[in-house]
Short mmCIF file of C-alpha atoms in Angstrom, two decimals:
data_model
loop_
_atom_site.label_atom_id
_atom_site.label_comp_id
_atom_site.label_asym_id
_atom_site.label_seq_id
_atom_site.Cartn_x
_atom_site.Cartn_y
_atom_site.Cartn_z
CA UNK K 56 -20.86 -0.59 -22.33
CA UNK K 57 -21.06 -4.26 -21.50
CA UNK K 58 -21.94 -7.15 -24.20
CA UNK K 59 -25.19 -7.22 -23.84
CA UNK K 60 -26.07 -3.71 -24.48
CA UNK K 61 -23.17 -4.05 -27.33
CA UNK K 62 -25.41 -6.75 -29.11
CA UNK K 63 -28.87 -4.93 -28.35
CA UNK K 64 -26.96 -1.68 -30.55
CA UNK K 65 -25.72 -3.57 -32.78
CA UNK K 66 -29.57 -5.19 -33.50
CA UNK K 67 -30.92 -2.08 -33.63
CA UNK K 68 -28.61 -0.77 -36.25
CA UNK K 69 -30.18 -2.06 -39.35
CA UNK K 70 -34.18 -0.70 -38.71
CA UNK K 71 -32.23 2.89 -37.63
CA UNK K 72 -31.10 2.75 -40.81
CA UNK K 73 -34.24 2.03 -42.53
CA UNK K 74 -35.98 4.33 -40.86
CA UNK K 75 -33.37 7.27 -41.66
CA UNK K 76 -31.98 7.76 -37.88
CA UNK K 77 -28.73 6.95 -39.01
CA UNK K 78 -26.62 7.30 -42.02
CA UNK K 79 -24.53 4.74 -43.40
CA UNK K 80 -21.34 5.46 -42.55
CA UNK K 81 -22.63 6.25 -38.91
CA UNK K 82 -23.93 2.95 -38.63
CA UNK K 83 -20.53 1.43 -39.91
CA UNK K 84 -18.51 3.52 -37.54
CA UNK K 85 -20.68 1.65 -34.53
CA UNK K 86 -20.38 -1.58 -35.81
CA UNK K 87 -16.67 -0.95 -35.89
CA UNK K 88 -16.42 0.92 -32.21
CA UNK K 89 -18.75 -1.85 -30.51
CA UNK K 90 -17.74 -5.26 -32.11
CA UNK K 91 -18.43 -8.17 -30.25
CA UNK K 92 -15.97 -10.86 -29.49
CA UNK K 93 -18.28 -13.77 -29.28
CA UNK K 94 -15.06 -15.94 -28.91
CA UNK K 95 -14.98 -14.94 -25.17
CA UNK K 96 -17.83 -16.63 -23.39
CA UNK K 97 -20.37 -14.65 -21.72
CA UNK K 98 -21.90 -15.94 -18.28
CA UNK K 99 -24.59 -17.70 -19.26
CA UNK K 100 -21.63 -19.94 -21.22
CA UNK K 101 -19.41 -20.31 -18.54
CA UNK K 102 -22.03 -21.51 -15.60
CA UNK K 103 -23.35 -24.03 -18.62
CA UNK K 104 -20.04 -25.50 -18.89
CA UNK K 105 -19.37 -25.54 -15.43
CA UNK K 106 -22.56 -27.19 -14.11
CA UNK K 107 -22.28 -29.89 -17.01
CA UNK K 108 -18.85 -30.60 -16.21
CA UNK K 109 -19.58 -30.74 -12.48
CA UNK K 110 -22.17 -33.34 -12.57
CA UNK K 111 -20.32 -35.25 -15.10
CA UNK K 112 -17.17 -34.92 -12.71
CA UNK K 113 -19.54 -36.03 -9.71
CA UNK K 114 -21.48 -38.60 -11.47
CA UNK K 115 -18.24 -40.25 -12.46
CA UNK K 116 -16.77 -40.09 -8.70
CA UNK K 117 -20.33 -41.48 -7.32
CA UNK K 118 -19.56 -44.47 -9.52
CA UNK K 119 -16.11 -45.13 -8.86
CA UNK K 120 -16.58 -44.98 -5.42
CA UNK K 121 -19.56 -47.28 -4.66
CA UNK K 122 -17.19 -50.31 -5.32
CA UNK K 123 -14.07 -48.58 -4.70
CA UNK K 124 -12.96 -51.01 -2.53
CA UNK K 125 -13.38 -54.46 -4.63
CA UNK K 126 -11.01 -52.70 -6.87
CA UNK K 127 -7.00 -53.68 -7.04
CA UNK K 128 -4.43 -50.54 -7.17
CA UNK K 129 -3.74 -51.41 -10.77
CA UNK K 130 -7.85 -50.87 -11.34
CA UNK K 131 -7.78 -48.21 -8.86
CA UNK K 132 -4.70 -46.75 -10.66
CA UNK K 133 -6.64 -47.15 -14.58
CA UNK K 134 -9.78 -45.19 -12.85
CA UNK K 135 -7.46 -42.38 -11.55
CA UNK K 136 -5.63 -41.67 -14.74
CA UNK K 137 -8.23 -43.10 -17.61
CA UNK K 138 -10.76 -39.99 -17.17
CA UNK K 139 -7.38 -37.32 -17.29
CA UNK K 140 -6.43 -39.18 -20.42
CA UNK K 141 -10.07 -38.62 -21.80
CA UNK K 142 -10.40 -35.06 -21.19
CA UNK K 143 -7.14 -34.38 -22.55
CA UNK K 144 -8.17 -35.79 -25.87
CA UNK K 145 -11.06 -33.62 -26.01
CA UNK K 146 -9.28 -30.68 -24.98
CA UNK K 147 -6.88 -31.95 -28.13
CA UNK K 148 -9.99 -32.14 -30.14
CA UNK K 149 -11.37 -28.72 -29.61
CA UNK K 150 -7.64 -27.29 -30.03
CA UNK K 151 -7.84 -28.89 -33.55
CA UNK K 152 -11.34 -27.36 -34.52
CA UNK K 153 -9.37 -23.95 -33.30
CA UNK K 154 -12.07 -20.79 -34.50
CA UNK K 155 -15.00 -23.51 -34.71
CA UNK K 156 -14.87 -24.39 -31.64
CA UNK K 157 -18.23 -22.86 -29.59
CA UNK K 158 -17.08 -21.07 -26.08
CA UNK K 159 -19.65 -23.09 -23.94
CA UNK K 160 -17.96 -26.86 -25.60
CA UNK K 161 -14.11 -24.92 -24.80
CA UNK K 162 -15.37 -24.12 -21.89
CA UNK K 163 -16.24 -27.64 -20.43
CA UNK K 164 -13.52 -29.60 -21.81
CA UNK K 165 -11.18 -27.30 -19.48
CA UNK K 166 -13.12 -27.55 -16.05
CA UNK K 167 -13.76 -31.29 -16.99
CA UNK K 168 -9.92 -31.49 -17.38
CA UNK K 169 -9.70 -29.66 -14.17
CA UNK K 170 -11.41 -31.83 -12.34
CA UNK K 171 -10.02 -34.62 -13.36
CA UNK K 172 -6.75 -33.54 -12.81
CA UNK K 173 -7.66 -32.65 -8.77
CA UNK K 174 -9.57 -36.26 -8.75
CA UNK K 175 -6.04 -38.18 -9.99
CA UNK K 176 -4.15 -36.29 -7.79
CA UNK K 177 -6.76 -37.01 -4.68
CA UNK K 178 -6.95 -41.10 -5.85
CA UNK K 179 -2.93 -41.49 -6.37
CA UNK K 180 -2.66 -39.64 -3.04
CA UNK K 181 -4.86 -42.25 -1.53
CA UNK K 182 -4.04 -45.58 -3.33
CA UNK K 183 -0.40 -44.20 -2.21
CA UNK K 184 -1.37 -43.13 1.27
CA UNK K 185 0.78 -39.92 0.62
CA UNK K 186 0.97 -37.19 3.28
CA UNK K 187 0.68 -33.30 3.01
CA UNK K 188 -2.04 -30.66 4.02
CA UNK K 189 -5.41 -29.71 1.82
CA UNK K 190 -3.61 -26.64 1.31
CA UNK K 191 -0.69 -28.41 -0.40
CA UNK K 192 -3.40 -30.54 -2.44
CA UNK K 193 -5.00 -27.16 -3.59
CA UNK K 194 -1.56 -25.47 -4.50
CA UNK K 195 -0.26 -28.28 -7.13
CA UNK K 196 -4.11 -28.70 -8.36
CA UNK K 197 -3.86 -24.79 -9.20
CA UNK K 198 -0.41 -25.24 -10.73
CA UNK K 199 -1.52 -28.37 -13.21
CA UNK K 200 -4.73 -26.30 -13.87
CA UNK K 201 -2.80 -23.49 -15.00
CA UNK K 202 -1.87 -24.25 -18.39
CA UNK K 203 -5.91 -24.97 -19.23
CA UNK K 204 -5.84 -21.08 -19.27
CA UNK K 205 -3.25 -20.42 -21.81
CA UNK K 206 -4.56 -22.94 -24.15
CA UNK K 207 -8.11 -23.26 -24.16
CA UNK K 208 -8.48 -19.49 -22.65
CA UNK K 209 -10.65 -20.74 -20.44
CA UNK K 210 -13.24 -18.03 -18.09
CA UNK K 211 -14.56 -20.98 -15.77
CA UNK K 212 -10.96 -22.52 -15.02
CA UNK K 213 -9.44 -18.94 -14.30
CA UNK K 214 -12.22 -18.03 -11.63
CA UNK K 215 -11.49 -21.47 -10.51
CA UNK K 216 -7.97 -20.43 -10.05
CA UNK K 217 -8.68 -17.07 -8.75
CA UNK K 218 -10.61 -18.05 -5.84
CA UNK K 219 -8.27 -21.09 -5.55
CA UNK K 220 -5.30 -18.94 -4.70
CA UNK K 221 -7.10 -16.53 -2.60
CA UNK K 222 -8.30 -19.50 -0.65
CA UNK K 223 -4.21 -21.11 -0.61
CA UNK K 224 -3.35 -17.47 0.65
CA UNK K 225 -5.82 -16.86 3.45
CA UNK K 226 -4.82 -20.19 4.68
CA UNK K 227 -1.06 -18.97 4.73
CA UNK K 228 -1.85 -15.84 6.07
CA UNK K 229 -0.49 -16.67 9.45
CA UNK K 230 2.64 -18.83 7.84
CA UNK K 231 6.00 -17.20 9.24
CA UNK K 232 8.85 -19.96 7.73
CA UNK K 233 9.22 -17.90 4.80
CA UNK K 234 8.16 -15.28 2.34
CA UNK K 235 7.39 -18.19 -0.38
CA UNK K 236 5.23 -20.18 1.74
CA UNK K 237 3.49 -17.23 2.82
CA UNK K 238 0.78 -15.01 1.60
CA UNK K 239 3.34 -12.94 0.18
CA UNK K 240 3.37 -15.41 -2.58
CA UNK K 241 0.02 -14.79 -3.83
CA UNK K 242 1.22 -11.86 -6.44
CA UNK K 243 3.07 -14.06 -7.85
CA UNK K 244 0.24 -16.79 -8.73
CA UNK K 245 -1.60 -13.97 -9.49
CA UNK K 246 1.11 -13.00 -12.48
CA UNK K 247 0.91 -16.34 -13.96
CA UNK K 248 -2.63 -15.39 -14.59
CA UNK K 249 -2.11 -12.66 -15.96
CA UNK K 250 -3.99 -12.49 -18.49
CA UNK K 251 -3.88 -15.41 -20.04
CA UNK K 252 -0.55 -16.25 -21.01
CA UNK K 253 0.95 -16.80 -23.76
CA UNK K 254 0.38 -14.03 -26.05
CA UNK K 255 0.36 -10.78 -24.32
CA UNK K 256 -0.65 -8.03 -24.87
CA UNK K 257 -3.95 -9.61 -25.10
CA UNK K 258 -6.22 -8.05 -27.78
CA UNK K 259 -9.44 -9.11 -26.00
CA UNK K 260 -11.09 -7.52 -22.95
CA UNK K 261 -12.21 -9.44 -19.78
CA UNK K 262 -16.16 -10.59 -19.27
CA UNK K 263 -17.59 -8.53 -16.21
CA UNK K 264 -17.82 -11.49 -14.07
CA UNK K 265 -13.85 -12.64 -14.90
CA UNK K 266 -13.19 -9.18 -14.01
CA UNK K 267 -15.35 -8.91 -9.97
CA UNK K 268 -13.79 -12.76 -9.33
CA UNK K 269 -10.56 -11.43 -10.09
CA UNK K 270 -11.16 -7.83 -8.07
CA UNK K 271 -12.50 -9.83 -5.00
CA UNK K 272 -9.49 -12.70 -5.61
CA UNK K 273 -6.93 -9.53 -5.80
CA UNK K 274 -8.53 -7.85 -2.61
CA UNK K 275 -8.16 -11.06 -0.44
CA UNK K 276 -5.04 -12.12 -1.50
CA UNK K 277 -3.15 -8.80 -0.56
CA UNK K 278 -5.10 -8.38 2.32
CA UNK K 279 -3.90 -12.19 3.22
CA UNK K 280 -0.52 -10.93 2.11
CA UNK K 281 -0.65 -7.87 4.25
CA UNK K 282 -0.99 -10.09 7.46
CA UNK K 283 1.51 -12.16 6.28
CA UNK K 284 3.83 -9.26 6.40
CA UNK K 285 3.23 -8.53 9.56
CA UNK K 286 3.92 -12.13 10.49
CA UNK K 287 6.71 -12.38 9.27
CA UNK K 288 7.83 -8.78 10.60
CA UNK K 289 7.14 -10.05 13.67
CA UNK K 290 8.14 -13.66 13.96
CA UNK K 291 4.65 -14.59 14.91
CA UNK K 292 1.33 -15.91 13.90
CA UNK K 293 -0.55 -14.05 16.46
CA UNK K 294 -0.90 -10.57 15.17
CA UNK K 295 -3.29 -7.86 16.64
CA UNK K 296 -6.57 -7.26 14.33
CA UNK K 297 -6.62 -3.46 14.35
CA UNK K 298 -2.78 -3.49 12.89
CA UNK K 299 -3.48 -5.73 10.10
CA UNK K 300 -6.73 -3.70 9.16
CA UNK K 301 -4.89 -0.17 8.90
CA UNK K 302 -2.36 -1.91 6.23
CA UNK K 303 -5.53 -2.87 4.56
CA UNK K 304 -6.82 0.92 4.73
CA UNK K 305 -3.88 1.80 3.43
CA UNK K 306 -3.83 -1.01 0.59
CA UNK K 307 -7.40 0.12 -0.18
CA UNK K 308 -6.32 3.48 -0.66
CA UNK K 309 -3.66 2.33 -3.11
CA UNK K 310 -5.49 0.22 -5.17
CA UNK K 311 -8.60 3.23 -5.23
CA UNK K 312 -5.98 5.16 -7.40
CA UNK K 313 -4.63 2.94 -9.37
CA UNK K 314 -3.67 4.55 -12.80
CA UNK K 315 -5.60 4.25 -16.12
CA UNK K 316 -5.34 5.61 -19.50
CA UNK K 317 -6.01 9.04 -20.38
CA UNK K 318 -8.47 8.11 -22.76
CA UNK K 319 -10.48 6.40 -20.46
CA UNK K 320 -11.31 9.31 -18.42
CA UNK K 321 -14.32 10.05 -19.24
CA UNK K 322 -15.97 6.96 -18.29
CA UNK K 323 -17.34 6.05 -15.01
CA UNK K 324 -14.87 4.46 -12.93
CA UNK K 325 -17.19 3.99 -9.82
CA UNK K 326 -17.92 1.20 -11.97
CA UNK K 327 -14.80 -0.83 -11.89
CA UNK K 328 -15.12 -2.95 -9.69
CA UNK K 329 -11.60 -1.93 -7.67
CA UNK K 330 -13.40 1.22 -7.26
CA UNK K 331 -16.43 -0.37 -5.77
CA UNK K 332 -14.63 -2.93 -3.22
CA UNK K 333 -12.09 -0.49 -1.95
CA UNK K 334 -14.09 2.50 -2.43
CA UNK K 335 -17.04 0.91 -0.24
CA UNK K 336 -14.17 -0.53 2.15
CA UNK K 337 -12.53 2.87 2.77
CA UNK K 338 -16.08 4.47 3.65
CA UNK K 339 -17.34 1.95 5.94
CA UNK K 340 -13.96 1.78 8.24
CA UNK K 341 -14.01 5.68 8.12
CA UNK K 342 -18.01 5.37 9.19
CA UNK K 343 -16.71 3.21 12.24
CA UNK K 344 -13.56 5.20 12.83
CA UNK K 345 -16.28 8.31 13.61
CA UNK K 346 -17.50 6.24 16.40
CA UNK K 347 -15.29 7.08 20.22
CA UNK K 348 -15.73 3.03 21.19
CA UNK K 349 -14.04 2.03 17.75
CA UNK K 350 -11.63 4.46 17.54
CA UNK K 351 -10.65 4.09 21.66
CA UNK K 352 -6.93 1.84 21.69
CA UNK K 353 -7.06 1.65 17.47
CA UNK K 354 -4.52 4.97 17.66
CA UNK K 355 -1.97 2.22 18.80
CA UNK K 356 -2.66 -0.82 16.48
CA UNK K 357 -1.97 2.28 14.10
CA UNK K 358 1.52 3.02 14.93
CA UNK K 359 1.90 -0.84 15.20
CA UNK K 360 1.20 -0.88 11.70
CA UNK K 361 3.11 1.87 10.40
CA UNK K 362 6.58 0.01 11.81
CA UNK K 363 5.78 -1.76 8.57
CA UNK K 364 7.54 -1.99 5.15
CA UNK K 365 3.71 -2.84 3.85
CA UNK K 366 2.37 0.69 5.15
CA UNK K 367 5.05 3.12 3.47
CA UNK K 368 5.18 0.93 0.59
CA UNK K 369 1.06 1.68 0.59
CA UNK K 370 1.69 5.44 1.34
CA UNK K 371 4.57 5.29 -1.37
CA UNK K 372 2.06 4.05 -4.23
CA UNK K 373 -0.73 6.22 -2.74
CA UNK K 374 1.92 9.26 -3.57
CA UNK K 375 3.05 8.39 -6.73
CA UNK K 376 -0.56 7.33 -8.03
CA UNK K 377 -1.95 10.48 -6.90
CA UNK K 378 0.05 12.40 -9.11
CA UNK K 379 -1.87 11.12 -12.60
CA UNK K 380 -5.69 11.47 -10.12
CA UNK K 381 -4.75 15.05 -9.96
CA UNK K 382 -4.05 15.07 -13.78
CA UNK K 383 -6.66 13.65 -14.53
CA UNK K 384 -8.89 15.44 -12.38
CA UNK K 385 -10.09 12.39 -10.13
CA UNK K 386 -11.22 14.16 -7.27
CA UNK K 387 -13.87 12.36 -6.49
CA UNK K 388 -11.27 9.23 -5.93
CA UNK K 389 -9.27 11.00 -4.42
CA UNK K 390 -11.49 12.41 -1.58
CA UNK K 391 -12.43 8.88 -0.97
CA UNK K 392 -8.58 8.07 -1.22
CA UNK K 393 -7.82 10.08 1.09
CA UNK K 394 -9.72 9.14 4.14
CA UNK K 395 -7.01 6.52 5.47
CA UNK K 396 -5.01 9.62 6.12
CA UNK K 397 -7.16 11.21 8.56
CA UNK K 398 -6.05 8.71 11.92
CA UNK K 399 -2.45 9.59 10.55
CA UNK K 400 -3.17 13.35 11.24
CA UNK K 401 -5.06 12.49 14.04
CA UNK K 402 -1.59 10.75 15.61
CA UNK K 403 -0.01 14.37 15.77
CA UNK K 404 -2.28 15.38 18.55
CA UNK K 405 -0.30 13.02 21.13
CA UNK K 406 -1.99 12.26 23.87
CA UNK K 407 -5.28 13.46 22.92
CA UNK K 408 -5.05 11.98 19.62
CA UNK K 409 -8.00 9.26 20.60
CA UNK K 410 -10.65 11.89 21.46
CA UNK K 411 -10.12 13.50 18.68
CA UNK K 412 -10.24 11.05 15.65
CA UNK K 413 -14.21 10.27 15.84
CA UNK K 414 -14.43 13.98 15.12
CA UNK K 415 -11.59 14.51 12.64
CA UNK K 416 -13.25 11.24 10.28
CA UNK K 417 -16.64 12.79 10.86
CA UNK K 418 -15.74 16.09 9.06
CA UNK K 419 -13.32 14.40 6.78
CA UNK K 420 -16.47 12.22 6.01
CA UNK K 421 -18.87 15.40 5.92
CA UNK K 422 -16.78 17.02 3.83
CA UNK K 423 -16.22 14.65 1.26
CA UNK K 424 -20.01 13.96 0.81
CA UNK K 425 -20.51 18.09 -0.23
CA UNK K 426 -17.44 17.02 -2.35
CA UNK K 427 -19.07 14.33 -3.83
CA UNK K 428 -22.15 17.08 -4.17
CA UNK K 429 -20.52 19.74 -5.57
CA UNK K 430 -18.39 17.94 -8.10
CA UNK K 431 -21.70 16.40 -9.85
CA UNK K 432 -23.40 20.06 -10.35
CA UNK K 433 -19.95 21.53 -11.47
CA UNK K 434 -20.21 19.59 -14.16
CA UNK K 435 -17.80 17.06 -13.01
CA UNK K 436 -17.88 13.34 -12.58
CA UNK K 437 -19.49 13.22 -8.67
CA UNK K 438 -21.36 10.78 -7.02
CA UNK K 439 -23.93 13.33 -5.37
CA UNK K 440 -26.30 10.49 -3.81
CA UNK K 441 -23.28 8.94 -2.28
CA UNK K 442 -22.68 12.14 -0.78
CA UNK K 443 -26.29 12.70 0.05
CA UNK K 444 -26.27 9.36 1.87
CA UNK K 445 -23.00 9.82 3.45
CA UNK K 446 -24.39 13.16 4.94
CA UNK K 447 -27.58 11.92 6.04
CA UNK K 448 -25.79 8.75 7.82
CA UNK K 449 -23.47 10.54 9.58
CA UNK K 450 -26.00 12.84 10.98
CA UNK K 451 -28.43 10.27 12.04
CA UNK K 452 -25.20 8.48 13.93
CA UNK K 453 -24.05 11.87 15.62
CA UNK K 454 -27.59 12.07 16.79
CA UNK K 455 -28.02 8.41 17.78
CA UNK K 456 -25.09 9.62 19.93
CA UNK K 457 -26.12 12.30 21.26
CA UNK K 458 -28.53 13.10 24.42
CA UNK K 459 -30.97 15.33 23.00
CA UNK K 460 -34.63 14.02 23.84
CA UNK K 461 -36.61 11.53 21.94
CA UNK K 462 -38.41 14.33 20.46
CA UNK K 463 -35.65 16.25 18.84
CA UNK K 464 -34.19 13.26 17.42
CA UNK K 465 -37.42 12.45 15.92
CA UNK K 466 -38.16 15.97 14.43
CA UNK K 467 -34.29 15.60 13.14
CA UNK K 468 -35.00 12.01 11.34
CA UNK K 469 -38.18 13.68 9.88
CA UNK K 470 -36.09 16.94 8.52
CA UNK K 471 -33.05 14.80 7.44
CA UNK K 472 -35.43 12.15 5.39
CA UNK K 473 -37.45 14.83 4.02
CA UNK K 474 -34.10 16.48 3.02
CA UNK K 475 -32.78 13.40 1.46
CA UNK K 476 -36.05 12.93 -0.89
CA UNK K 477 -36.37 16.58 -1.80
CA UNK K 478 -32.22 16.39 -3.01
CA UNK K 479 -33.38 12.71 -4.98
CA UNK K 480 -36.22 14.33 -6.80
CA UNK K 481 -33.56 17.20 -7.73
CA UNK K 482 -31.26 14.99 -8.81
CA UNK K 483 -33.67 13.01 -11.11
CA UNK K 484 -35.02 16.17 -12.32
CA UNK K 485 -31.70 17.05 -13.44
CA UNK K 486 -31.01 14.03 -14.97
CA UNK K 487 -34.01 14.07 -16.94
CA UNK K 488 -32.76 17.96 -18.47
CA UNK K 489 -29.32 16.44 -19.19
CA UNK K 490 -31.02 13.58 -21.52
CA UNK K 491 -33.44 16.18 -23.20
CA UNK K 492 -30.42 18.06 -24.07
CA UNK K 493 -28.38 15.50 -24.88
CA UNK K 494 -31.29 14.45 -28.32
#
């Protein structure tokens, strides 16, 4: 349950007890199991410190810079480092005020601190005429904005330095000196994130939209870091496409099984959102795997790949993480898991391995939509419109394929949508019982 619906409960609590739906003690136990934190900022917080201390950031710059050059370096030099010295006293100031401090006021005083810190570095590098690459601008920006975190816990300057080092890694992705000024490099921005140092464990939970930046920020850098292996494997920066996206199939699959507690089983974990990126990643490469002009030649990049320490290290996590799925009962992930293992079954056919793999991931993909089906009206947590969908698409590609006559594809399209409604009104229908039985 996110925030908002937290606070909506928790509104409702008093006229449910007025009205007799709920008995004291009830009503204390979900206060107590839905508290809300309203030290963390929500989103609406966060984009209203960020805009404010964007134009104020801007606005300052514009001003500076339309007589920027009637100034002397020691003027130059009082306008780079007077506005850091500013925001650091407010930072200083809202650090003092400590629990009275309001998120959205925390919140700007560590982007405006941010930005001032990138715009001293940017005029001292000028004044200075200093060399180096945006890329080495960015890095040391990230670094100084860092410790904003850990103080002031700051959501806007993390996403700022979540997408900052996912941009620094993509950049390096093709960087073969060494491991450290590769993408390899990015886990280890990442732990200095991690989350929100000093202090751990932390006794707070991340806001939803802390949580997809860093998700989509984790997905690029390790996909940035997984064709940095490969560079650096082979003493390149060229490296074939179709190699580098099997390591991320196989990073994808990883990642789709990562481990949780027990106790968290029974929620929905197509929600997470490293269930929804990888999940969404590993169907649509399987979709185009079922296709004989994708899969024709990718057989190779595959055993390109696999030469990799990246891909067993993948299919070494993918082993050991399945072992708590199947504890858990995951099967649903682990169907979808699973699908970056089909080409590597598909390799033991030799020769004919290429003709074969747009059939093998179109039953693999068939058979994990009943999966997906069958798990939902066991009882179990399914996903039985993704596996409608998933059934329907593939046969409307097969058939897109095929050479039957305009008229039996059409009659198909007409079965196959009517299908898919009848099995939505089911499905709603059954959702409807579960409620009813559920008051």
């Amino acid at each position: 349950m996110n925030t908002s619906h937290q606070r909506w409960l928790l509104e409702q609590l008093p006229q449910w007890e007025r009205e007799g739906l709920l008995t004291a003690d009830a009503a204390r136990t979900l206060r107590e199991r839905n508290a809300v934190d309203d030290s963390q900022p929500g989103l609406a917080q966060i984009v209203m410190g960020a805009l404010g201390a964007l134009l104020i950031g801007t606005g300052l710059i514009t001003v500076i810079g339309y007589n920027w050059d009637d100034f002397s370096r020691p003027v130059r030099l009082l306008f780079a480092f007077l506005p850091l010295l500013l925001t650091q006293f407010f930072s200083f100031r809202e650090l003092q005020r400590g629990a009275a401090s309001t998120a959205w006021v925390r919140e700007t005083a560590a982007l405006l601190q941010a930005l001032a810190t990138g715009a001293c570095i940017a005029i001292v590098s000028q004044i200075y005429n200093l060399g180096g690459d945006w890329p080495d601008f960015l890095f040391w920006w990230l670094m100084l904005s860092l410790p904003l975190v850990w103080v002031l816990r700051s959501h806007a300057v993390a996403i700022f330095y979540l997408i900052g080092i996912a941009v620094w890694s993509v950049n390096q992705a093709e960087n073969w000196d060494a491991w450290y000024h590769s993408a390899l490099f990015y886990p280890v921005l990442l732990l200095g994130l991690a989350p929100f140092w000093p202090g751990w464990p932390p006794r707070w939970q991340l806001g939803r939209s802390l949580q997809w930046v860093g998700t989509l920020s984790f997905c690029v850098g390790l996909a940035a870091a997984a064709g940095s292996s490969v560079s650096l494997r082979m003493h390149t920066s060229y490296v074939a496409f179709g190699s580098v996206l099997w390591l991320w199939t196989l990073t994808a699959s990883a990642l789709l099984l990562l481990p949780f507690r027990a106790a968290a089983c029974s929620d929905k974990r197509r929600q997470d959102p490293h269930v929804t990126v990888c999940g969404f990643f590993l169907l649509a490469v399987s979709f185009a795997a079922s296709f004989s002009d994708f899969s024709s030649g990718t057989l190779s990049k595959l055993e390109m790949a696999l030469t990799m320490p990246w891909a067993w290290g993948c299919l070494t996590l993918v082993g050991l993480f399945a072992l708590p799925a199947i504890r858990q009962q995951r099967w649903a992930l682990l169907g979808v898991s699973s699908l970056s293992l089909s080409p590597l079954l598909a390799l033991l056919a030799g020769s004919r391995a290429e003709p074969i793999l747009p059939w093998l991931m179109t039953l693999h993909l068939l058979g994990l939509g009943i999966l997906l089906i069958i798990l939902e009206l066991a009882g179990r947590r399914g996903a039985p419109r993704l596996g409608a969908t998933l059934i329907c698409v593939l046969i409307l590609a097969r058939m897109f394929e095929s050479e039957f006559s305009l008229l039996i594809k059409g009659l198909v399209f007409i079965a196959v949508g009517v299908a898919f409604l009848a099995f939505n009104i089911l499905m709603s229908r059954q959702l409807k019982k579960k409620q009813a039985a559920a008051v």
